[in-house]
CSV table of C-alpha atoms in Angstrom, one decimal:
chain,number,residue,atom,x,y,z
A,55,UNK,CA,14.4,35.6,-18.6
A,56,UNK,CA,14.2,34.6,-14.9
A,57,UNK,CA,12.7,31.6,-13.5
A,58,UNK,CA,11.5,31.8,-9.8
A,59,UNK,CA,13.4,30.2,-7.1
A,60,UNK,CA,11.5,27.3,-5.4
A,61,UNK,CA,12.0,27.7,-2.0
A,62,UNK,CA,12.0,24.8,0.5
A,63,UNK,CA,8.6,25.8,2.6
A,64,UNK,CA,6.8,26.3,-0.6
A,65,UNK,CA,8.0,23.2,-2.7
A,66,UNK,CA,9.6,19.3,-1.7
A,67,UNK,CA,11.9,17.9,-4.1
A,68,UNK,CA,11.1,15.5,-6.4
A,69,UNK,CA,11.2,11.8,-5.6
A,70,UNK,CA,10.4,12.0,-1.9
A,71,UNK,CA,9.0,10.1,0.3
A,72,UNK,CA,6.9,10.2,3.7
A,73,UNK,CA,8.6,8.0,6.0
A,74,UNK,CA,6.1,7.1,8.4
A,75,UNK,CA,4.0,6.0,5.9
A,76,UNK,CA,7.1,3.8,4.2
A,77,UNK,CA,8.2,2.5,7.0
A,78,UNK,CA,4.3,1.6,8.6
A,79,UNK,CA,3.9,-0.1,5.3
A,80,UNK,CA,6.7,-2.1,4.4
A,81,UNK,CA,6.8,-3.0,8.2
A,82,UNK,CA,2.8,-4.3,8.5
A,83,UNK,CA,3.4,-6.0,4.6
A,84,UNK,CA,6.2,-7.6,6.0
A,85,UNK,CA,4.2,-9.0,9.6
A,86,UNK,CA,1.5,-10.0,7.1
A,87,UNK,CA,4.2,-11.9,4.4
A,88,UNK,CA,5.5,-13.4,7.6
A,89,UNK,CA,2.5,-15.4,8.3
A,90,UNK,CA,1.9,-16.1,4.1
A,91,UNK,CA,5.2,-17.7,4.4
A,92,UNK,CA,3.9,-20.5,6.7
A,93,UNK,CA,0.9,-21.4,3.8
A,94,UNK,CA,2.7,-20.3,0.6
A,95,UNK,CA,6.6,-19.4,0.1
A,96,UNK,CA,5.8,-18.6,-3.9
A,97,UNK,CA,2.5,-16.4,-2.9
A,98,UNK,CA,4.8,-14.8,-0.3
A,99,UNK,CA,7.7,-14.0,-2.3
A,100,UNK,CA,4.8,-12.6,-4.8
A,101,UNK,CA,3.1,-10.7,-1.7
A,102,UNK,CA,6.7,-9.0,-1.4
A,103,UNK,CA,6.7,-7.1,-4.8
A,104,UNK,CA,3.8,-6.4,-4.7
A,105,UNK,CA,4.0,-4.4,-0.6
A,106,UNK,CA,7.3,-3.2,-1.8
A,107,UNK,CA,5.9,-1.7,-5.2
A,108,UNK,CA,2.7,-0.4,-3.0
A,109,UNK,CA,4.6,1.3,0.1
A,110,UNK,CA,6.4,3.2,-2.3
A,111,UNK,CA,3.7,4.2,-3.9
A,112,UNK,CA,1.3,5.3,-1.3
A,113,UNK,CA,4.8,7.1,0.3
A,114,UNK,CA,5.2,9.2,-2.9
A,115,UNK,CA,1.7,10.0,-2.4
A,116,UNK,CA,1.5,11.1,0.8
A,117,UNK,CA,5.0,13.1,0.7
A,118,UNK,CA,2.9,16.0,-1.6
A,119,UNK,CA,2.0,18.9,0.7
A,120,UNK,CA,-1.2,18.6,0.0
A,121,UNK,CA,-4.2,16.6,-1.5
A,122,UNK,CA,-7.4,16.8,-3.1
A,123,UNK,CA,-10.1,13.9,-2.6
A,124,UNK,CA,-9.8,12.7,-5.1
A,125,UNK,CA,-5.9,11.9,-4.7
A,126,UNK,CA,-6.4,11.0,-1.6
A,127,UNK,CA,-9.3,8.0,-3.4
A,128,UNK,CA,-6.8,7.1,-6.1
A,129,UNK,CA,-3.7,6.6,-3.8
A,130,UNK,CA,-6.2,3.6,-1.9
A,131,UNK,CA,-7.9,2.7,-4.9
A,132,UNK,CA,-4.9,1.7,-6.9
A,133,UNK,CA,-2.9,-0.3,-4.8
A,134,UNK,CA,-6.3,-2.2,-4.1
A,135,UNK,CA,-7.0,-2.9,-7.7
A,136,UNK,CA,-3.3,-3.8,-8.3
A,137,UNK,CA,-3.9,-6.1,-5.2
A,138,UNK,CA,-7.3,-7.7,-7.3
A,139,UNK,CA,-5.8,-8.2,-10.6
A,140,UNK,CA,-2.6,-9.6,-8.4
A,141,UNK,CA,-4.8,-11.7,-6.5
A,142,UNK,CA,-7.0,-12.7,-10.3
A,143,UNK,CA,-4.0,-14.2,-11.9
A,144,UNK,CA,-3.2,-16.0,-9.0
A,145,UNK,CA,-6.6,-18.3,-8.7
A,146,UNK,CA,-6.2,-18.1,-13.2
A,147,UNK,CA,-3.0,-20.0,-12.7
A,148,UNK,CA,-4.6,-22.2,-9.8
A,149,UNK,CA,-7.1,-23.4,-11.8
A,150,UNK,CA,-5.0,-23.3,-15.0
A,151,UNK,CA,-6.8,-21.3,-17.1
A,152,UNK,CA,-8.9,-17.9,-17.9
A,153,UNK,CA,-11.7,-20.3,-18.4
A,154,UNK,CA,-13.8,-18.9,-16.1
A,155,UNK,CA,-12.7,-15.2,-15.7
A,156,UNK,CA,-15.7,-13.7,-13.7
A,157,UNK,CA,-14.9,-16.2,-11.1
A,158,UNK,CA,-11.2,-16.0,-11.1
A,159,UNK,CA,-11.8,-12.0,-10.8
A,160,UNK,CA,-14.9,-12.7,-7.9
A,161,UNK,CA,-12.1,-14.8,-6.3
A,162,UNK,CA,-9.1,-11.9,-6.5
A,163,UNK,CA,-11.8,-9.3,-4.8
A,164,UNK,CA,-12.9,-11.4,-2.1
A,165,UNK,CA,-9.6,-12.0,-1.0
A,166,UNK,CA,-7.5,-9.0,-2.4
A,167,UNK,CA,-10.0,-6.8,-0.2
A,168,UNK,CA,-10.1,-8.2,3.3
A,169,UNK,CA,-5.8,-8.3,2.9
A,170,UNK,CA,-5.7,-5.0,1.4
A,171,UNK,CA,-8.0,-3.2,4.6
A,172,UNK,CA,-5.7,-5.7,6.9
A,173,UNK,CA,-2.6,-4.0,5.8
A,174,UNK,CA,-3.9,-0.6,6.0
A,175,UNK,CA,-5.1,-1.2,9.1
A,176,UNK,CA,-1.8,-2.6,10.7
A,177,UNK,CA,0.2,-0.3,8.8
A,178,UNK,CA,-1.8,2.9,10.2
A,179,UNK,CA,-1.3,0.5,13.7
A,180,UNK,CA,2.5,0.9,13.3
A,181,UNK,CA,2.5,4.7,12.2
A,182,UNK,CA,0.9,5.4,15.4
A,183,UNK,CA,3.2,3.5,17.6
A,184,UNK,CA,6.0,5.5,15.7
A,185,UNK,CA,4.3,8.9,15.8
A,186,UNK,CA,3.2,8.1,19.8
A,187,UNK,CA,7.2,7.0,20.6
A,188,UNK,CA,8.6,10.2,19.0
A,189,UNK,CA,6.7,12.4,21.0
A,190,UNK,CA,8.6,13.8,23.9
A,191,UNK,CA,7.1,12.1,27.1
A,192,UNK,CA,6.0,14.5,29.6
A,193,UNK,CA,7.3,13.7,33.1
């Protein structure tokens, strides 16, 4: 029995990545992580796993040749509850306790979203830049 050939047009390998989007996120986590530094060293070094684990996950994503909509929702909606229950244990171990775990989760999405759609928004910033300096000028 004979297994078809994958061919390169028709399949990527496994494990691959989309640059732009790698590098546009690990570069606008990083400006971002830069700035957390100044307030929080601990919450930065934190901030760094978690843009490190994201990037390569919304990478892997967006390497597939093609997705539905509702990939497309679950590759922003999981790094942005990761970034909640990130941001949730933070204010549980600020106050010291899960005492009050409505608020400490009220406190992880008001500030988990605003960082989240900051990121995303300098990230897609930087994947521009990169996509607008590739292109050949035209003089």
């Amino acid at each position: 029995m004979s297994y078809p050939q994958a061919t390169s047009t028709t399949q990527r390998a496994p494990g691959r990545l989309d640059g732009p989007v790698l590098v546009g996120n690990l570069v606008a986590g990083a400006c971002w992580l830069v700035v957390l530094s100044f307030l929080s060293w601990p919450l930065a070094l934190l901030g760094a796993v978690y843009v490190a684990g994201a990037s390569v996950f919304l990478a892997a994503v967006y390497a597939r040749p093609a997705l539905t909509r509702r990939q497309e929702a679950t590759a922003w909606v999981v790094p942005w509850l990761a970034a909640v229950a990130l941001w949730t244990w933070v204010a549980a171990g600020i106050e010291g306790g899960t005492s009050a775990w409505l608020l400490n989760a009220w406190f992880g999405l008001v500030i988990a979203t605003p960082c989240y759609l900051a990121w995303q928004l300098l990230a897609l910033a930087v994947r521009q830049l990169l996509a607008w300096r590739r292109e050949p000028s035209s003089a």
